[in-house]
Every structure is written in C-alpha cells, then in structure tokens.
C-alpha cells in the first residue's frame, strides 16, 4: 500500500482516493465484485489479461485498505471468496457516475483516433 502523505487534513481527498483505486486493475476488480462475492478463479476469468500475481497483489492491497473482504470457508479444499466491504460499496457508489460517463461517451472516446494512440 502506498498512501500519499499521512493522516493530515492537508492531504487532498482525491489523492487518497487515487491511492486506493489507482492502477490498471483495481477499478475493474471493484466492478467484478460489485455483482457479489467471487472466487479468485472467477475474477481472473472475468478480467482477461490479468496475471495471477497481479490479481493477488491488487486484491491484497484493496483488502488492506478495507475495500475488499476475503473469506475462507473451512472446506476441503478451502474455498476463498472476495467481496466488497461496506466501505468498498460506498466507493462503488462514488464510482458509478464515472462508469455512467464512460457509457454515455463511449463512441466519442473510442472513435477518437488520438484515444487509440495512448
């Protein structure tokens, strides 16, 4: 986990939020978990292109921030499920307008030749 600054009120809230959800996979992970608890293999299947190592690292980071809950079921073999915590659900609510903006402007953004250059 990398947290910008300390617990000072001078740290910008946007910096804190970006520290939590920054990176290529964290927002995608939250989107997958927004529908309900998921097992590691199912998350990996839904997020084509993410390696097992990167997925595990991102899940651990989100768990460390209190966004994701990891539950181990006492079965043989053990079953592990990941879900959004109540804090994670509030963050999902905050991100919903960003998703709506992406849906609304999908054709403008994806049709822009400069967008594919990045």
mmCIF file of C-alpha atoms in Angstrom:
data_model
loop_
_atom_site.group_PDB
_atom_site.id
_atom_site.type_symbol
_atom_site.label_atom_id
_atom_site.label_comp_id
_atom_site.label_asym_id
_atom_site.label_seq_id
_atom_site.Cartn_x
_atom_site.Cartn_y
_atom_site.Cartn_z
ATOM 1 C CA UNK A 1 0.000 0.000 0.000
ATOM 2 C CA UNK A 2 1.208 3.446 -0.812
ATOM 3 C CA UNK A 3 -0.618 6.175 0.966
ATOM 4 C CA UNK A 4 0.028 9.747 -0.011
ATOM 5 C CA UNK A 5 1.192 11.780 2.974
ATOM 6 C CA UNK A 6 -0.149 10.900 6.390
ATOM 7 C CA UNK A 7 -3.398 11.327 8.250
ATOM 8 C CA UNK A 8 -3.121 15.094 7.928
ATOM 9 C CA UNK A 9 -6.219 17.059 6.932
ATOM 10 C CA UNK A 10 -3.947 18.811 4.410
ATOM 11 C CA UNK A 11 -3.854 15.691 2.208
ATOM 12 C CA UNK A 12 -6.252 16.097 -0.700
ATOM 13 C CA UNK A 13 -9.162 13.643 -0.676
ATOM 14 C CA UNK A 14 -8.602 12.985 -4.390
ATOM 15 C CA UNK A 15 -5.046 11.836 -3.608
ATOM 16 C CA UNK A 16 -6.369 9.393 -1.025
ATOM 17 C CA UNK A 17 -8.992 8.032 -3.435
ATOM 18 C CA UNK A 18 -6.440 7.642 -6.246
ATOM 19 C CA UNK A 19 -4.088 5.800 -3.880
ATOM 20 C CA UNK A 20 -6.890 3.324 -3.173
ATOM 21 C CA UNK A 21 -8.174 2.740 -6.725
ATOM 22 C CA UNK A 22 -5.129 3.694 -8.808
ATOM 23 C CA UNK A 23 -3.587 1.232 -11.201
ATOM 24 C CA UNK A 24 -4.844 -0.736 -14.155
ATOM 25 C CA UNK A 25 -6.876 -3.415 -12.344
ATOM 26 C CA UNK A 26 -8.373 -2.079 -9.111
ATOM 27 C CA UNK A 27 -11.395 -0.375 -10.665
ATOM 28 C CA UNK A 28 -12.006 -3.441 -12.807
ATOM 29 C CA UNK A 29 -11.804 -5.620 -9.702
ATOM 30 C CA UNK A 30 -14.354 -3.469 -7.930
ATOM 31 C CA UNK A 31 -16.649 -3.689 -10.965
ATOM 32 C CA UNK A 32 -16.438 -7.513 -10.913
ATOM 33 C CA UNK A 33 -17.086 -7.626 -7.162
ATOM 34 C CA UNK A 34 -19.987 -5.178 -7.382
ATOM 35 C CA UNK A 35 -22.275 -8.014 -8.518
ATOM 36 C CA UNK A 36 -21.468 -10.091 -5.432
ATOM 37 C CA UNK A 37 -18.838 -12.376 -3.920
ATOM 38 C CA UNK A 38 -16.473 -14.032 -6.385
ATOM 39 C CA UNK A 39 -13.814 -16.713 -6.180
ATOM 40 C CA UNK A 40 -10.287 -15.954 -7.330
ATOM 41 C CA UNK A 41 -10.538 -18.105 -10.461
ATOM 42 C CA UNK A 42 -13.807 -16.479 -11.497
ATOM 43 C CA UNK A 43 -12.337 -12.998 -11.050
ATOM 44 C CA UNK A 44 -9.346 -13.977 -13.160
ATOM 45 C CA UNK A 45 -11.623 -15.387 -15.871
ATOM 46 C CA UNK A 46 -13.705 -12.187 -15.925
ATOM 47 C CA UNK A 47 -10.613 -9.954 -16.093
ATOM 48 C CA UNK A 48 -8.926 -11.301 -19.196
ATOM 49 C CA UNK A 49 -5.286 -10.312 -19.306
ATOM 50 C CA UNK A 50 -4.561 -10.027 -15.585
ATOM 51 C CA UNK A 51 -1.873 -12.350 -14.260
ATOM 52 C CA UNK A 52 -2.415 -14.407 -11.133
ATOM 53 C CA UNK A 53 0.365 -12.496 -9.363
ATOM 54 C CA UNK A 54 -1.026 -9.049 -10.214
ATOM 55 C CA UNK A 55 -4.567 -10.087 -9.298
ATOM 56 C CA UNK A 56 -3.460 -11.434 -5.904
ATOM 57 C CA UNK A 57 -1.428 -8.276 -5.241
ATOM 58 C CA UNK A 58 -4.330 -5.967 -6.114
ATOM 59 C CA UNK A 59 -6.776 -7.970 -4.011
ATOM 60 C CA UNK A 60 -4.355 -7.792 -1.043
ATOM 61 C CA UNK A 61 -3.989 -4.022 -1.477
ATOM 62 C CA UNK A 62 -7.746 -3.477 -1.621
ATOM 63 C CA UNK A 63 -8.154 -5.750 1.389
ATOM 64 C CA UNK A 64 -5.516 -3.692 3.223
ATOM 65 C CA UNK A 65 -7.469 -0.514 2.550
ATOM 66 C CA UNK A 66 -10.649 -2.168 3.843
ATOM 67 C CA UNK A 67 -12.331 -2.133 0.419
ATOM 68 C CA UNK A 68 -12.381 -5.904 -0.155
ATOM 69 C CA UNK A 69 -13.190 -8.708 2.284
ATOM 70 C CA UNK A 70 -11.550 -12.127 1.900
ATOM 71 C CA UNK A 71 -13.459 -15.035 3.402
ATOM 72 C CA UNK A 72 -12.017 -18.516 3.738
ATOM 73 C CA UNK A 73 -14.562 -21.324 4.059
ATOM 74 C CA UNK A 74 -13.469 -24.384 6.091
ATOM 75 C CA UNK A 75 -13.858 -26.907 3.307
ATOM 76 C CA UNK A 76 -11.515 -29.362 1.632
ATOM 77 C CA UNK A 77 -10.067 -27.900 -0.480
ATOM 78 C CA UNK A 78 -10.546 -24.467 1.139
ATOM 79 C CA UNK A 79 -12.864 -22.125 -0.729
ATOM 80 C CA UNK A 80 -11.994 -18.420 -0.727
ATOM 81 C CA UNK A 81 -14.395 -15.680 -1.774
ATOM 82 C CA UNK A 82 -13.796 -11.981 -2.215
ATOM 83 C CA UNK A 83 -16.467 -9.331 -1.781
ATOM 84 C CA UNK A 84 -16.788 -5.595 -1.330
ATOM 85 C CA UNK A 85 -16.923 -4.399 2.267
ATOM 86 C CA UNK A 86 -19.438 -1.718 3.266
ATOM 87 C CA UNK A 87 -16.622 0.793 2.715
ATOM 88 C CA UNK A 88 -15.994 -0.720 -0.718
ATOM 89 C CA UNK A 89 -19.685 -0.426 -1.531
ATOM 90 C CA UNK A 90 -19.603 3.297 -0.708
ATOM 91 C CA UNK A 91 -16.644 3.659 -3.055
ATOM 92 C CA UNK A 92 -18.539 1.729 -5.734
ATOM 93 C CA UNK A 93 -21.386 4.209 -5.311
ATOM 94 C CA UNK A 94 -18.930 7.060 -5.759
ATOM 95 C CA UNK A 95 -17.546 5.465 -8.941
ATOM 96 C CA UNK A 96 -20.955 4.823 -10.546
ATOM 97 C CA UNK A 97 -21.091 8.315 -12.135
ATOM 98 C CA UNK A 98 -17.681 7.675 -13.719
ATOM 99 C CA UNK A 99 -18.999 4.459 -15.249
ATOM 100 C CA UNK A 100 -22.127 6.279 -16.470
ATOM 101 C CA UNK A 101 -19.933 8.951 -18.068
ATOM 102 C CA UNK A 102 -17.913 6.249 -19.839
ATOM 103 C CA UNK A 103 -21.071 4.575 -21.112
ATOM 104 C CA UNK A 104 -22.518 7.888 -22.304
ATOM 105 C CA UNK A 105 -19.359 8.972 -24.148
ATOM 106 C CA UNK A 106 -18.156 5.552 -25.310
ATOM 107 C CA UNK A 107 -18.469 6.277 -29.045
ATOM 108 C CA UNK A 108 -16.853 9.711 -28.810
ATOM 109 C CA UNK A 109 -13.869 8.389 -26.868
ATOM 110 C CA UNK A 110 -13.367 5.092 -28.711
ATOM 111 C CA UNK A 111 -13.967 6.755 -32.087
ATOM 112 C CA UNK A 112 -11.264 9.341 -31.441
ATOM 113 C CA UNK A 113 -8.046 8.368 -33.275
ATOM 114 C CA UNK A 114 -5.973 10.060 -30.571
ATOM 115 C CA UNK A 115 -7.508 7.765 -27.924
ATOM 116 C CA UNK A 116 -6.012 4.659 -29.548
ATOM 117 C CA UNK A 117 -2.551 6.271 -29.672
ATOM 118 C CA UNK A 118 -2.140 6.094 -25.876
#
